[in-house]
Each structure stands twice: as C-alpha cells, then as structure tokens.
Coordinates of C-alpha atoms and ligand atoms in Angstrom, one line a residue:
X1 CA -13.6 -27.3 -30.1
X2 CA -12.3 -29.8 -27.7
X3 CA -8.6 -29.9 -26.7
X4 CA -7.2 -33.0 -27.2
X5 CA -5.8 -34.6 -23.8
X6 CA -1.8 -34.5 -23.8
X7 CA -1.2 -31.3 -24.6
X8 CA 2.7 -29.6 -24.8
X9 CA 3.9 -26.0 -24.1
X10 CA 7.5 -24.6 -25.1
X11 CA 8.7 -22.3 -23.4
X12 CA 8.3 -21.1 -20.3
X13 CA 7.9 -17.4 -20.3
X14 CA 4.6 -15.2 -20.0
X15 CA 3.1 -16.8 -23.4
X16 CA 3.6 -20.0 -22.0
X17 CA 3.4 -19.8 -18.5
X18 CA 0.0 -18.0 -18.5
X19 CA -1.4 -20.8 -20.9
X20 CA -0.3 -23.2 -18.7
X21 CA -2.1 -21.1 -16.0
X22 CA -5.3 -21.1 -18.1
X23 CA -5.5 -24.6 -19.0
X24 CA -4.8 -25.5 -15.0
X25 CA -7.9 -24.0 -14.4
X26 CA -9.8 -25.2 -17.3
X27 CA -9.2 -28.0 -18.6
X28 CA -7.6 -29.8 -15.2
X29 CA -7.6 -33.5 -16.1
X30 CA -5.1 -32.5 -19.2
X31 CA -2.3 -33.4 -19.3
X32 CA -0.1 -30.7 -19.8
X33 CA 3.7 -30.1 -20.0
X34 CA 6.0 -27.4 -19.9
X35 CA 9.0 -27.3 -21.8
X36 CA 12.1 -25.2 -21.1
X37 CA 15.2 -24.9 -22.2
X38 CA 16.3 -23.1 -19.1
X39 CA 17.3 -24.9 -16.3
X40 CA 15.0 -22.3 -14.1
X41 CA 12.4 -20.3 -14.4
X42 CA 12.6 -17.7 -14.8
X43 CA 15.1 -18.0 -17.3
X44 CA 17.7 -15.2 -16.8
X45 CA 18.0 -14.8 -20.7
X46 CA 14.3 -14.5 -21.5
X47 CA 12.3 -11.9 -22.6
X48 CA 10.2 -11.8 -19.8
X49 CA 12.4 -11.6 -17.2
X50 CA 13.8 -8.5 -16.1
X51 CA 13.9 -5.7 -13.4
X52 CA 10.7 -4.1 -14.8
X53 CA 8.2 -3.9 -17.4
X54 CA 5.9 -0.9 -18.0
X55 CA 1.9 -1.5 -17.4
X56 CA -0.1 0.8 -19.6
X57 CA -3.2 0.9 -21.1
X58 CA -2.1 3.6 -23.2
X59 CA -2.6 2.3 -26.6
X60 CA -3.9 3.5 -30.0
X61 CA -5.5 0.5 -30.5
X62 CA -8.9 0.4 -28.6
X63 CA -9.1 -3.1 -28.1
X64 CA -5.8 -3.6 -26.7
X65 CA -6.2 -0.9 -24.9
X66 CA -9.6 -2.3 -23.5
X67 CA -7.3 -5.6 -22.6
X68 CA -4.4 -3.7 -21.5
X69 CA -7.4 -2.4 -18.8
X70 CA -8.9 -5.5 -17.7
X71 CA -5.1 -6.9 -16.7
X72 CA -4.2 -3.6 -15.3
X73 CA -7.8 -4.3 -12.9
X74 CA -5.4 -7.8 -11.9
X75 CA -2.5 -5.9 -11.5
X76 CA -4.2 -3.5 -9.1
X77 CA -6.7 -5.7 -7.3
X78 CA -5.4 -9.4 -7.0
X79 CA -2.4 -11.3 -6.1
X80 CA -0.8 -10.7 -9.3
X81 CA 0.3 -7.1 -8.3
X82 CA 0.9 -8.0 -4.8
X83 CA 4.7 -8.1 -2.5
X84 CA 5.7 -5.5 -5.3
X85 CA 4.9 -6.9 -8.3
X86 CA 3.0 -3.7 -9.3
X87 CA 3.5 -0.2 -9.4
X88 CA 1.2 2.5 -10.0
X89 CA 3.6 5.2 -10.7
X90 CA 2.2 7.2 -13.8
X91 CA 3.8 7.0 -17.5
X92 CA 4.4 9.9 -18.9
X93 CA 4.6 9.7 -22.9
X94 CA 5.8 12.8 -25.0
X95 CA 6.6 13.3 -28.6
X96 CA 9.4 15.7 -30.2
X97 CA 8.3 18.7 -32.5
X98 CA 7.6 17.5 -35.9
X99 CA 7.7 13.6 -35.2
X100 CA 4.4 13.1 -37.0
X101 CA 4.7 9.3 -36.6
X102 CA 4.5 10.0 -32.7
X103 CA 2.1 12.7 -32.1
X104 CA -0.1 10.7 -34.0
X105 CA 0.5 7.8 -31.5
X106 CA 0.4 9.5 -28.1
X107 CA -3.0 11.8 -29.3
X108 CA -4.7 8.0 -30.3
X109 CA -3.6 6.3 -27.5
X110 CA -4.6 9.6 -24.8
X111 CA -8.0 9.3 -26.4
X112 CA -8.3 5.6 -26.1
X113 CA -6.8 5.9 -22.6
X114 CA -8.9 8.7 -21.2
X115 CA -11.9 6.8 -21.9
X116 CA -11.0 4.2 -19.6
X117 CA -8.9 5.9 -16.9
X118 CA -10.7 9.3 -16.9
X119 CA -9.2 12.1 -14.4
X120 CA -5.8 9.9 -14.1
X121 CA -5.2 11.0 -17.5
X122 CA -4.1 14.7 -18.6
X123 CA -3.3 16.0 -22.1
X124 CA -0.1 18.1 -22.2
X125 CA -0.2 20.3 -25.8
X126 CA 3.6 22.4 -24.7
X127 CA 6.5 21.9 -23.1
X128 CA 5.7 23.5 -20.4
X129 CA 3.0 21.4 -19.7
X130 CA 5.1 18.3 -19.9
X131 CA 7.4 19.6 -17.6
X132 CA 4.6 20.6 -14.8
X133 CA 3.7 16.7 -14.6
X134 CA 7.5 15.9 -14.5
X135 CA 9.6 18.6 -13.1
X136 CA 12.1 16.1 -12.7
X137 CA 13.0 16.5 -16.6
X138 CA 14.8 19.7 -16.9
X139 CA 14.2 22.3 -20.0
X140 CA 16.2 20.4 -21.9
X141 CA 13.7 18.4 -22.8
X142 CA 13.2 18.4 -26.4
X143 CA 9.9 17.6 -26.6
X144 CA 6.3 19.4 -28.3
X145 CA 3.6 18.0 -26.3
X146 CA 2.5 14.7 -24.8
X147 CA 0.3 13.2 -21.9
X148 CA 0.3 11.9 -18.6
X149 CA -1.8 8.6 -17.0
X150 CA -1.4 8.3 -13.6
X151 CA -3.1 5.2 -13.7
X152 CA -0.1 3.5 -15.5
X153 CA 2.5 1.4 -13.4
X154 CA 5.5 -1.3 -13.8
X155 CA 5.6 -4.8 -12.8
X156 CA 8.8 -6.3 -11.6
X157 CA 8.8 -8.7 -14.2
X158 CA 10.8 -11.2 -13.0
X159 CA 8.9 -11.3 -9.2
X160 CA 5.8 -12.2 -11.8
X161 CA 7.0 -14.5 -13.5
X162 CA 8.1 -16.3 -10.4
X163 CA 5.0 -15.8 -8.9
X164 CA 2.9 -17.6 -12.1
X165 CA 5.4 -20.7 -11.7
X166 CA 4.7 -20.8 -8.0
X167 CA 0.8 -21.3 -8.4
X168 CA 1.9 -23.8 -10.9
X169 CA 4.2 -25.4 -8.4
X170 CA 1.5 -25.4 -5.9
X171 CA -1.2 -26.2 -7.9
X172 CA 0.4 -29.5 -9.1
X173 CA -1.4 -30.2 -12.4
X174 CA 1.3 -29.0 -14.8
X175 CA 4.2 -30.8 -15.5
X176 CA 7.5 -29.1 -15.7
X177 CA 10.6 -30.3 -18.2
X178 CA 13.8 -29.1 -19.2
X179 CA 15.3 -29.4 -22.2
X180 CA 16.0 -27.7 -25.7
X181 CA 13.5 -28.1 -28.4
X182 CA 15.9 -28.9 -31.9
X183 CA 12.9 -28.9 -34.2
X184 CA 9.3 -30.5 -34.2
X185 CA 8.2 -34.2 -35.1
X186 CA 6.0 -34.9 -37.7
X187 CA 3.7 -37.5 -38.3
X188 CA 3.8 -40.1 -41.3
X189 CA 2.1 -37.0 -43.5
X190 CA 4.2 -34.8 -42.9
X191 CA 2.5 -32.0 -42.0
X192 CA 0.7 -32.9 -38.5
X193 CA 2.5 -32.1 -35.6
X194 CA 3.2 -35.0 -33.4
X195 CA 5.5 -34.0 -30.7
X196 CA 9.1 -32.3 -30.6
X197 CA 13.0 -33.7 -30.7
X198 CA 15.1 -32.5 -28.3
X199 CA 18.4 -31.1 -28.8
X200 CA 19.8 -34.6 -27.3
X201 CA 17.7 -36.2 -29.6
X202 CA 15.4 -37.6 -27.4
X203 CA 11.8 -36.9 -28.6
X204 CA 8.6 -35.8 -26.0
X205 CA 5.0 -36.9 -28.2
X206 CA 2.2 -34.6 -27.4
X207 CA -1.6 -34.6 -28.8
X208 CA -1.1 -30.7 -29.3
X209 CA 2.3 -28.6 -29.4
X210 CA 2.4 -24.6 -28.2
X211 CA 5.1 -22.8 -29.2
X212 CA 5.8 -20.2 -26.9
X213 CA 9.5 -19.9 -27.9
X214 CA 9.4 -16.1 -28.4
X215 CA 12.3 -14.6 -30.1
X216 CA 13.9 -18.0 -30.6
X217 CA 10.6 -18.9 -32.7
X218 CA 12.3 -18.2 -36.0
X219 CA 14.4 -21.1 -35.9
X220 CA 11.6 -23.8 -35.0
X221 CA 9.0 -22.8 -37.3
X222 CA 9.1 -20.8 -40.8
X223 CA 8.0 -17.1 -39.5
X224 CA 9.8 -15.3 -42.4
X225 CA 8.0 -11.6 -43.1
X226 CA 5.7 -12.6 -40.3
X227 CA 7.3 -12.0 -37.2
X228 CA 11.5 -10.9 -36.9
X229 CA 13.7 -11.4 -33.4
X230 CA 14.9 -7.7 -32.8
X231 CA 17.5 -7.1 -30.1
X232 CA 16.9 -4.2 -27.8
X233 CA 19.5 -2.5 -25.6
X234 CA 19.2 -2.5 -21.7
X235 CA 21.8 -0.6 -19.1
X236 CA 21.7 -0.5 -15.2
X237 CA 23.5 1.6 -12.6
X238 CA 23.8 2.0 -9.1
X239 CA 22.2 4.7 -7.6
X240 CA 22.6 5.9 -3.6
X241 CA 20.4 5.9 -1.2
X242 CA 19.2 9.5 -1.5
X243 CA 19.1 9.4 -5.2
X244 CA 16.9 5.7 -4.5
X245 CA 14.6 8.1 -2.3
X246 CA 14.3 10.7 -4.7
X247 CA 13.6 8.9 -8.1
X248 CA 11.4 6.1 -6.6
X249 CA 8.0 7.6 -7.3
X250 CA 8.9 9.7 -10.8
X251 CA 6.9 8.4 -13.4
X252 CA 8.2 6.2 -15.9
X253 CA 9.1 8.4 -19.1
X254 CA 8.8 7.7 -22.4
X255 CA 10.3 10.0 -25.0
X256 CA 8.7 8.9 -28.7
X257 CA 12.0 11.1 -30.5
X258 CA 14.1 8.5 -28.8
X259 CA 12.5 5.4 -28.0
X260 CA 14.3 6.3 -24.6
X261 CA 12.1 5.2 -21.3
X262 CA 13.9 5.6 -17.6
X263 CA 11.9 3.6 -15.0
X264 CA 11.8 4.6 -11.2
X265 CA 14.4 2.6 -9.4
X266 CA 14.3 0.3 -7.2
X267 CA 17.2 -1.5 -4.8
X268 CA 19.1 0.9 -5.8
X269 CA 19.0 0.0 -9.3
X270 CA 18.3 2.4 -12.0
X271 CA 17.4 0.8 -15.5
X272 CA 17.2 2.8 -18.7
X273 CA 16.3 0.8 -21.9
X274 CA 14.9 1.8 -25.7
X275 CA 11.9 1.3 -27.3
X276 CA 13.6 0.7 -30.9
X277 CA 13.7 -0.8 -34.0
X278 CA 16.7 -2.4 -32.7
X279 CA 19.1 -5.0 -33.7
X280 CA 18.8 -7.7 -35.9
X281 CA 21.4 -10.7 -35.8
X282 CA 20.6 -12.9 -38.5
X283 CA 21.9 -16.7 -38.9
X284 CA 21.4 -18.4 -41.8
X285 CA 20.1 -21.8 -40.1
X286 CA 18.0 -25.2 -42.4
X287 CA 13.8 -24.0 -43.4
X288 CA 12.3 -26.4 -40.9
X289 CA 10.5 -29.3 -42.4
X290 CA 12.4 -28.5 -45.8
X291 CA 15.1 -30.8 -46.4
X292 CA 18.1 -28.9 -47.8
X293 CA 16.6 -25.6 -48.0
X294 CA 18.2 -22.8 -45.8
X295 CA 17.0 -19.2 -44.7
X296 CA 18.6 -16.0 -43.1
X297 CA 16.5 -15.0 -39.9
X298 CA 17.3 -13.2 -36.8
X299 CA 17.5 -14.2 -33.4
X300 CA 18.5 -14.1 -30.4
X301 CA 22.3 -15.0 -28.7
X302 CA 23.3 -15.1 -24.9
X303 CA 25.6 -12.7 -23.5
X304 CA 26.3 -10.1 -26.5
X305 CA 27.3 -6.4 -25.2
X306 CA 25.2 -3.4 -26.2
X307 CA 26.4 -1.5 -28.9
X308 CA 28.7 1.4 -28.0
X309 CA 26.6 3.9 -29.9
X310 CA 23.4 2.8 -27.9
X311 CA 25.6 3.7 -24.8
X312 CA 26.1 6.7 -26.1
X313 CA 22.4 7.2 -26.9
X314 CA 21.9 6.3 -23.3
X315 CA 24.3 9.0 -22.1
X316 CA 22.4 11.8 -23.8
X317 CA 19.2 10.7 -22.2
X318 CA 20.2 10.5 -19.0
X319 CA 21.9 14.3 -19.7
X320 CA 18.3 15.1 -20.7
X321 CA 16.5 13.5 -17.9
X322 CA 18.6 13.2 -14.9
X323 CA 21.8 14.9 -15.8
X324 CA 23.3 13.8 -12.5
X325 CA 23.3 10.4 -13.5
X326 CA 24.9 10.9 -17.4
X327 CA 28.0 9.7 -16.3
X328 CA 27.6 7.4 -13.7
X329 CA 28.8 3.7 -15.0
X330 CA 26.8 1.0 -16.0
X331 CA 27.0 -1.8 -13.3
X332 CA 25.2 -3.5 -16.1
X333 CA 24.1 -4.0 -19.7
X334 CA 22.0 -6.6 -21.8
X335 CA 20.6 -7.0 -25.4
X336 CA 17.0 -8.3 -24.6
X337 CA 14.7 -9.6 -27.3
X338 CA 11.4 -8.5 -29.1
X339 CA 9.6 -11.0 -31.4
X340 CA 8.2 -8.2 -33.7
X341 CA 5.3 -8.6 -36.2
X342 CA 3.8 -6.1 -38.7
X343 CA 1.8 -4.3 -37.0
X344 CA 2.8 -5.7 -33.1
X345 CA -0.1 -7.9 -33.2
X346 CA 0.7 -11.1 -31.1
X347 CA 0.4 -14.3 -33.3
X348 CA -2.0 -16.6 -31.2
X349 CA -3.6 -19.3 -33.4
X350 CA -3.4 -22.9 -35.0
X351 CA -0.6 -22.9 -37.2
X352 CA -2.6 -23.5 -40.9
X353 CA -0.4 -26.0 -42.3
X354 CA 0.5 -28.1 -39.7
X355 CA -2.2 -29.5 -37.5
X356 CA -1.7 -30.4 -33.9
X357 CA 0.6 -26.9 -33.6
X358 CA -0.6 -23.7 -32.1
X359 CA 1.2 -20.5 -31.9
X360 CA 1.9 -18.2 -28.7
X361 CA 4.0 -15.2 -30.1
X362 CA 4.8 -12.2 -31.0
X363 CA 5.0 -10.1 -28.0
X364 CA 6.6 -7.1 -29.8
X365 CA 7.4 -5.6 -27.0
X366 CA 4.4 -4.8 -25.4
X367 CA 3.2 -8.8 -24.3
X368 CA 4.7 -8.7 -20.6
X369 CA 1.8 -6.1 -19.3
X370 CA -0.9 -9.4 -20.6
X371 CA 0.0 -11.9 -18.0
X372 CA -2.9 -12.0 -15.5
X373 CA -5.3 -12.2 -18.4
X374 CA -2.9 -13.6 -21.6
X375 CA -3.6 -17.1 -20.7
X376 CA -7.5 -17.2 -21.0
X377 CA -7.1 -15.7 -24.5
X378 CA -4.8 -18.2 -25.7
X379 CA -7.1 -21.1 -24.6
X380 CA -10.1 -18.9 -25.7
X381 CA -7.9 -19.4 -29.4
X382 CA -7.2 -22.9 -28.9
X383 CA -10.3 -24.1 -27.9
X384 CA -12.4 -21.6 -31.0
X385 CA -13.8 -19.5 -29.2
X386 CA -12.1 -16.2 -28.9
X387 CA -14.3 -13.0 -29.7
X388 CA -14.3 -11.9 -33.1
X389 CA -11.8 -9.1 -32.9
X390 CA -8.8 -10.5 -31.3
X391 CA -9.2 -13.9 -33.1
X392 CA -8.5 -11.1 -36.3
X393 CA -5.8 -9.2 -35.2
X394 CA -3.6 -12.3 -33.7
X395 CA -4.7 -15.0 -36.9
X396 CA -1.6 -16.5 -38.7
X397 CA -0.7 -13.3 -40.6
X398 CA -0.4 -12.3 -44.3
X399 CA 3.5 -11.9 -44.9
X400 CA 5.1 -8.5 -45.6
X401 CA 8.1 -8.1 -47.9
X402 CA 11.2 -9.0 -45.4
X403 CA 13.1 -7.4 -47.1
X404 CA 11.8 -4.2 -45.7
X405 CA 10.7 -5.7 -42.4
X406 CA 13.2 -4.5 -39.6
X407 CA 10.5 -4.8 -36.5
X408 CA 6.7 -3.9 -35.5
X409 CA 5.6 -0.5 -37.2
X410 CA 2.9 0.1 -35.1
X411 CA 4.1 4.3 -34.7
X412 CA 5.8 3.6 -30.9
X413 CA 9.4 2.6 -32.5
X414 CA 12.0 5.1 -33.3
X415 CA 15.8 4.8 -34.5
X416 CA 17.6 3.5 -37.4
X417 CA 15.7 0.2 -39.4
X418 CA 17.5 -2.9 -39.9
X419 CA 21.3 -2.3 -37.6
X420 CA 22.9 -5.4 -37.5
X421 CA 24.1 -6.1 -34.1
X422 CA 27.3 -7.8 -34.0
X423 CA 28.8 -4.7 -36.9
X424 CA 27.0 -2.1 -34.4
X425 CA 29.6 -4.0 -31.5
X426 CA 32.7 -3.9 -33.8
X427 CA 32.2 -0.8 -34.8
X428 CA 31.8 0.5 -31.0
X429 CA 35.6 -2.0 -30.9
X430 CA 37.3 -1.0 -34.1
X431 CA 36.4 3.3 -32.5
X432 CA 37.6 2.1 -29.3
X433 CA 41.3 0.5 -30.6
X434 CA 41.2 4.2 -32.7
X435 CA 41.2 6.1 -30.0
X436 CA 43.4 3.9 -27.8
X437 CA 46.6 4.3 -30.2
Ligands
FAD1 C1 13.7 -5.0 -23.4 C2 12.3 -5.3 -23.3 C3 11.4 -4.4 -22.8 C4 10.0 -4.7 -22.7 N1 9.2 -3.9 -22.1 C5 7.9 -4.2 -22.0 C6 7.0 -3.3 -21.3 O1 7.5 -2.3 -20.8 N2 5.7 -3.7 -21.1 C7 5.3 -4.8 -21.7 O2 4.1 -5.1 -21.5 N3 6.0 -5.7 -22.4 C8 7.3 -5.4 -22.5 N4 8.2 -6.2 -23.2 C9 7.6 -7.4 -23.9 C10 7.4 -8.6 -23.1 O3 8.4 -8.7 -22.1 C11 7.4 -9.8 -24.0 O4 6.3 -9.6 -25.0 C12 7.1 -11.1 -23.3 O5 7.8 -11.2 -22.1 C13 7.4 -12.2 -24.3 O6 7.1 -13.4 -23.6 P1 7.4 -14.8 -24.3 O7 6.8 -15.8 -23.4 O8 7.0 -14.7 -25.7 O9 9.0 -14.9 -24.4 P2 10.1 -15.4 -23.3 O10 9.9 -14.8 -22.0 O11 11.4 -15.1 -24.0 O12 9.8 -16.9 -23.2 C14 10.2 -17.8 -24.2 C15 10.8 -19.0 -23.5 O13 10.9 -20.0 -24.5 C16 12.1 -20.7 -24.2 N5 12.6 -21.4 -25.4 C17 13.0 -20.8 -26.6 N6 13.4 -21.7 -27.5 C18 13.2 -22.9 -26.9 C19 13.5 -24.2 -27.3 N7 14.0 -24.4 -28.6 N8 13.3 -25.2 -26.5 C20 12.8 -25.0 -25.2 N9 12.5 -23.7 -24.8 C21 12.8 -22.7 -25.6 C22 13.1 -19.6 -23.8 O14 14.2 -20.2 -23.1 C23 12.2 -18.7 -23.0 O15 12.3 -18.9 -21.6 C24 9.6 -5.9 -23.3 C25 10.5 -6.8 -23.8 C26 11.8 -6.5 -23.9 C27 12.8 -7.5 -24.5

C-alpha cells in the first residue's frame, strides 16, 4: 500500500517519535507533522519520559522477545545507546513461593531469553541462589526462585527521547507543531478521518492521522475494553556519594510478589517504581463521533500525588532490598501512565471504521525498550506489509468485558485490580488528619 502524501502524527513520545523516525527515512518527500501538546519534547508528563526504563528481552512471548533482541542489538551497538543512554546492568527477575501466576512468567520468559542471550542468562530454582546473583538483597527476601540475564540494561529514557527529536531536528524533514488535539475531523461521511481540531479550535487537515496519544488515547477515540489508562506509582530519593558508588552497577530487581523493581542510580538519584495493576481515574467525558452519548474511561491528570499506601508499599521494599534506604525521604514522587490492553499487545493498525486513521498504542508498560526498532514496524503496518505475526498480535482488538478489565494480564502485574486513584489519595489524607488529632 502506498502512503498517502500529508501525513499527521499525535503525539510526540516513542510511538510517535520513532514513526516519525521511520517515515524520515522512508518515505522522505512526505509530508509529515508532529503534533504535541507539550510545549517540549520531551514532555515532562509523558510516558516516555523518565529517569529510566528497563531493556529486557526477557519475555514469555517469543516474538517479542525476538524484537525485544533486535532493539536491545541498537541499544548496544549504535548511537541509540550511546552518552549513557544504555546500560547493561543485568535484571534480575524473581517470584514469591506459591505465586503461580509469576513462576509461570519468569520460567517462560528464562526459556525464551536463554535462547537468545545464552551464558548471560542463569536459572536460579532457591533462594539462595537468587541471593548469590544479588547479594545486595538481604535474606529477607521473600522470594522461591527466579533468574538472572546479564544481558539486560536501562535506558535513560528521557536522554532517548531527546536524542530521537535531535535527528529529527537535524534531519529537517519532519515538521514539528504544538498544540492540543480536542477530537478528530471527519469528512462529509462521517467516518473518514480528515484531519484533527485543536483545543483552540483551529483545525490541521492531514491525508492520514496517527494517534500516538498514549494514555490520553481514550478520550480521542472509543478504546473501551480495548485498551484502559492505568496510573503507576513512581518515588525518588537522594542518595550520597558512597551509596551512588555502591548501588551503580546492582542489577535492576524485579520482584513478581510485588510488582516492586529498584533501578541502579544514577546522579545521585535512586528511583523505585511498581509494575502494577495500578490506578484507574475515570472521567466520564462525550463518545467521540457520537453526539450526546457519554462514557466513563480512565486517564491520565498532571500532577496527582502517589497514594499513601503505595508509599508505604515502597517503604517495605526498600526494607527488603536496601534497608538503609527505607526511610530516607522521597525528594520526589509521580503517578506515570500505562495504556494497558488485554493481553499487553500494542495496538498498531488502521483504525476499521474510520479510514484515514491509524493507531500507535498501547504500550502497556513495556513499549519504551522498542524505540530503535518501533518505528519501522509501525510503517511496516501502515504501509501492509508487516510480517504475519505481529500484524496479529497488534490488529484492532476483540473487546473484553470492561467491567472486569483493570489493566494488561499478561502474568508480570501484581497488586489489587481496579484502585481508583483519587479515593486511594483521600484515603492516604482522611488516615493522615486521623492521626494528626
Ligand atoms: C512508570 C512506567 C514505567 C515503565 N517502564 C518501562 C520499562 O521499564 N521498559 C519499557 O520498555 N517500557 C516501560 N514503560 C512503558 C513505556 O514507557 C511506554 O510504553 C511508552 O513510553 C509509551 O509511549 P507513547 O508514545 O505511547 O506515550 P507518551 O510518551 O505518553 O506519548 C504520548 C504523547 O502524546 C501527547 N498527547 C496526548 N494527547 C494529546 C492530544 N490530545 N494532543 C496532542 N498531543 C497529545 C502527550 O502529550 C504525549 O507526549 C513504562 C511506562 C511507565 C509509565
């Protein structure tokens, strides 16, 4: 399939940006824009941008395992993991006696992951095993068994993302725009895609439109039981210079019981986040392209605290894992967004109703580690010609009951389904006043 000439991207994080990299390079005499509703990129608030994201091929899905590989090959051997972008540190993954869900998970992914990465990879059945490849994790440690790939790493995710906006910058071919998309324009049917209108209700025509809104999706385009905005916690504290030394080359954790992973600092700047079900925050906002009709969906809001029981969840990690650190204070927190699907598979296709719109989504928490090779995909999609089995997993998908859909079950999420955010905060408030009187 051809592309048509004036083509538009929203958003400008690594769904969009890496398209936007791809079509450069491709398809050059384009004309292609990218649309932002941040005044920069990186955009502080999204999804993409952060002090780190974890680069693993360790999946229990071959084939994104097998892609998780060829970007890790970027990562390690191009300019994309270059001036720190990318560490290889090693990931250690472990799973809590009689967590089914996540021994099921880790022994898939090890099996999938040792076929690529070979002697960096090393099963650990006990305890005591988990704790020879990461003495730094006391005998506390309430973990059963788990693996180690020392051919895992972390990106500093927001370096990348500045670095895939600088070969745009230099590179000249792609536009850049800011401005907030308020819903899309339709042609006189009704159903083709003509362009978007602006939140100053100014409107910007395009040929094609990519939305690569990420969590913020839900409101542009119907997405109900197919994808769901899911807030995850994030904290940050200072560390000193010895600690700095010290933790810099542990490998990143990741405790399946807990959805807890600690990352090796750096700057001085420990972050410890969840790998959840999180938090949902829903709105009730119009069913685009529905006059009249309204619908409840999640997603995202600026500058919202973490919940205080996630704090506390954070506190008994860090007792686990670096007890020295359990009660040092947060110089930092931030609710950072997920767009989950089913079964975490990203949503990259033409959108079936509405010709002259494609869809770029559904990182569910695992898109960031894609970047170098994301982009190639997504134009493989638009143009018809991505291979058989990813043009499967990331097709428009059949919805689940959303009633019952609280994020990706894909057996990496743990916690309670469905915690609505802003009653997790009051509750952390109405404890707080409690105690206070
Ligand atoms: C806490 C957390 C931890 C994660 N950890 C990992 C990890 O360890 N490894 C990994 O591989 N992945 C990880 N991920 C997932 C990864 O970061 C995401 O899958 C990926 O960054 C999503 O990219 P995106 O382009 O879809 O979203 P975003 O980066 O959020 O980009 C979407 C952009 O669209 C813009 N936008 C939205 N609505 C509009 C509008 N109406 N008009 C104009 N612009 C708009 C937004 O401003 C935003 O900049 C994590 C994600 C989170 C939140």
């Amino acid at each position: 399939m051809t592309l048509p000439p004036k083509i538009l991207i929203v958003g400008g994080g690594v769904f969009g940006l890496s398209t936007a990299l791809s079509l450069s390079k491709r398809h050059p005499t384009s004309q292609v824009t990218v649309l932002e509703a941040s005044a920069t990129i990186p955009n502080p608030a999204g999804s993409s941008v952060d002090t780190s994201r974890i680069v693993r091929a360790d999946y229990s899905s071959p084939v994104y395992a097998k892609l998780a590989a060829d970007a890790i090959e970027k990562w390690r051997n191009t300019e994309w993991g270059q001036e720190g972008r990318y560490t290889q540190n090693g990931l250690l993954l472990v799973y809590p006696d009689g967590d089914s869900n996540g021994k099921d998970y880790a022994l898939k992914s090890y099996h999938n992951v040792k076929k690529l990465e070979g002697k960096n990879v090393e099963l650990l059945p006990s305890q005591e095993d988990v704790l020879r490849a990461g003495p730094a994790f006391g005998p506390n440690l309430g973990v059963s068994g788990g693996y180690v790939n020392w051919g895992s790493g972390w990106s500093d995710a927001e370096a990348g993302v500045r670095f895939a906006k600088k070969q745009l910058d230099e590179d000249g071919k792609v536009r850049f725009q800011t401005g907030e998309v308020q819903s899309l324009l339709h042609g006189a049917d009704k159903r083709t895609v003509t362009g978007v209108v602006l939140a100053d209700g100014t409107t910007v025509t395009a040929d094609l439109v990519v939305l690569a809104t990420g969590a913020w999706s839900t409101k542009l385009i119907d997405l109900r039981g197919r994808a769901v905005s899911t807030g995850q916690a994030l904290a940050y504290m200072h560390i000193t210079d010895e600690e700095q030394t010290r933790l810099a080359h542990m490998p990143t954790i990741l405790n399946f019981a807990t959805g807890m992973f600690i990352l090796p600092p750096r700057n001085n700047l420990l972050k410890i986040a969840c790998h959840a079900y999180g938090y949902i925050n829903p709105k009730t906002v119009p069913v685009p392209g529905a006059n009249g009709k309204s619908m409840t969906v999640s997603f995202p809001e600026p500058d919202l605290p973490i919940p205080a029981r996630e704090e506390h969840e954070f506190r008994m990690a860090l007792k686990q894992l670096v007890p020295e650190l359990a009660d040092r204070p947060f110089c930092k927190t931030r609710v950072c967004w997920y767009t989950d699907t089913p079964k975490g598979d990203f949503i990259i296709t033409h959108h079936p109703d509405h010709p002259g719109l494609f869809v770029a989504t559904g990182g569910s928490g695992h898109g960031y580690k894609f970047f170098p090779v994301l982009g190639d995909k997504i134009v493989d999609a638009m143009e018809g010609s991505l291979d058989k089995e990813l043009r499967e997993m990331w097709a428009w998908p059949t919805p689940v009951d959303e009633a019952t859909f609280h994020g990706t079950e894909d057996g990496s999420r743990s916690g309670p389904k469905g915690l609505k955010l802003k009653e997790e905060i009051a509750k952390g408030k109405k404890a707080q006043r409690a105690s206070s009187l």
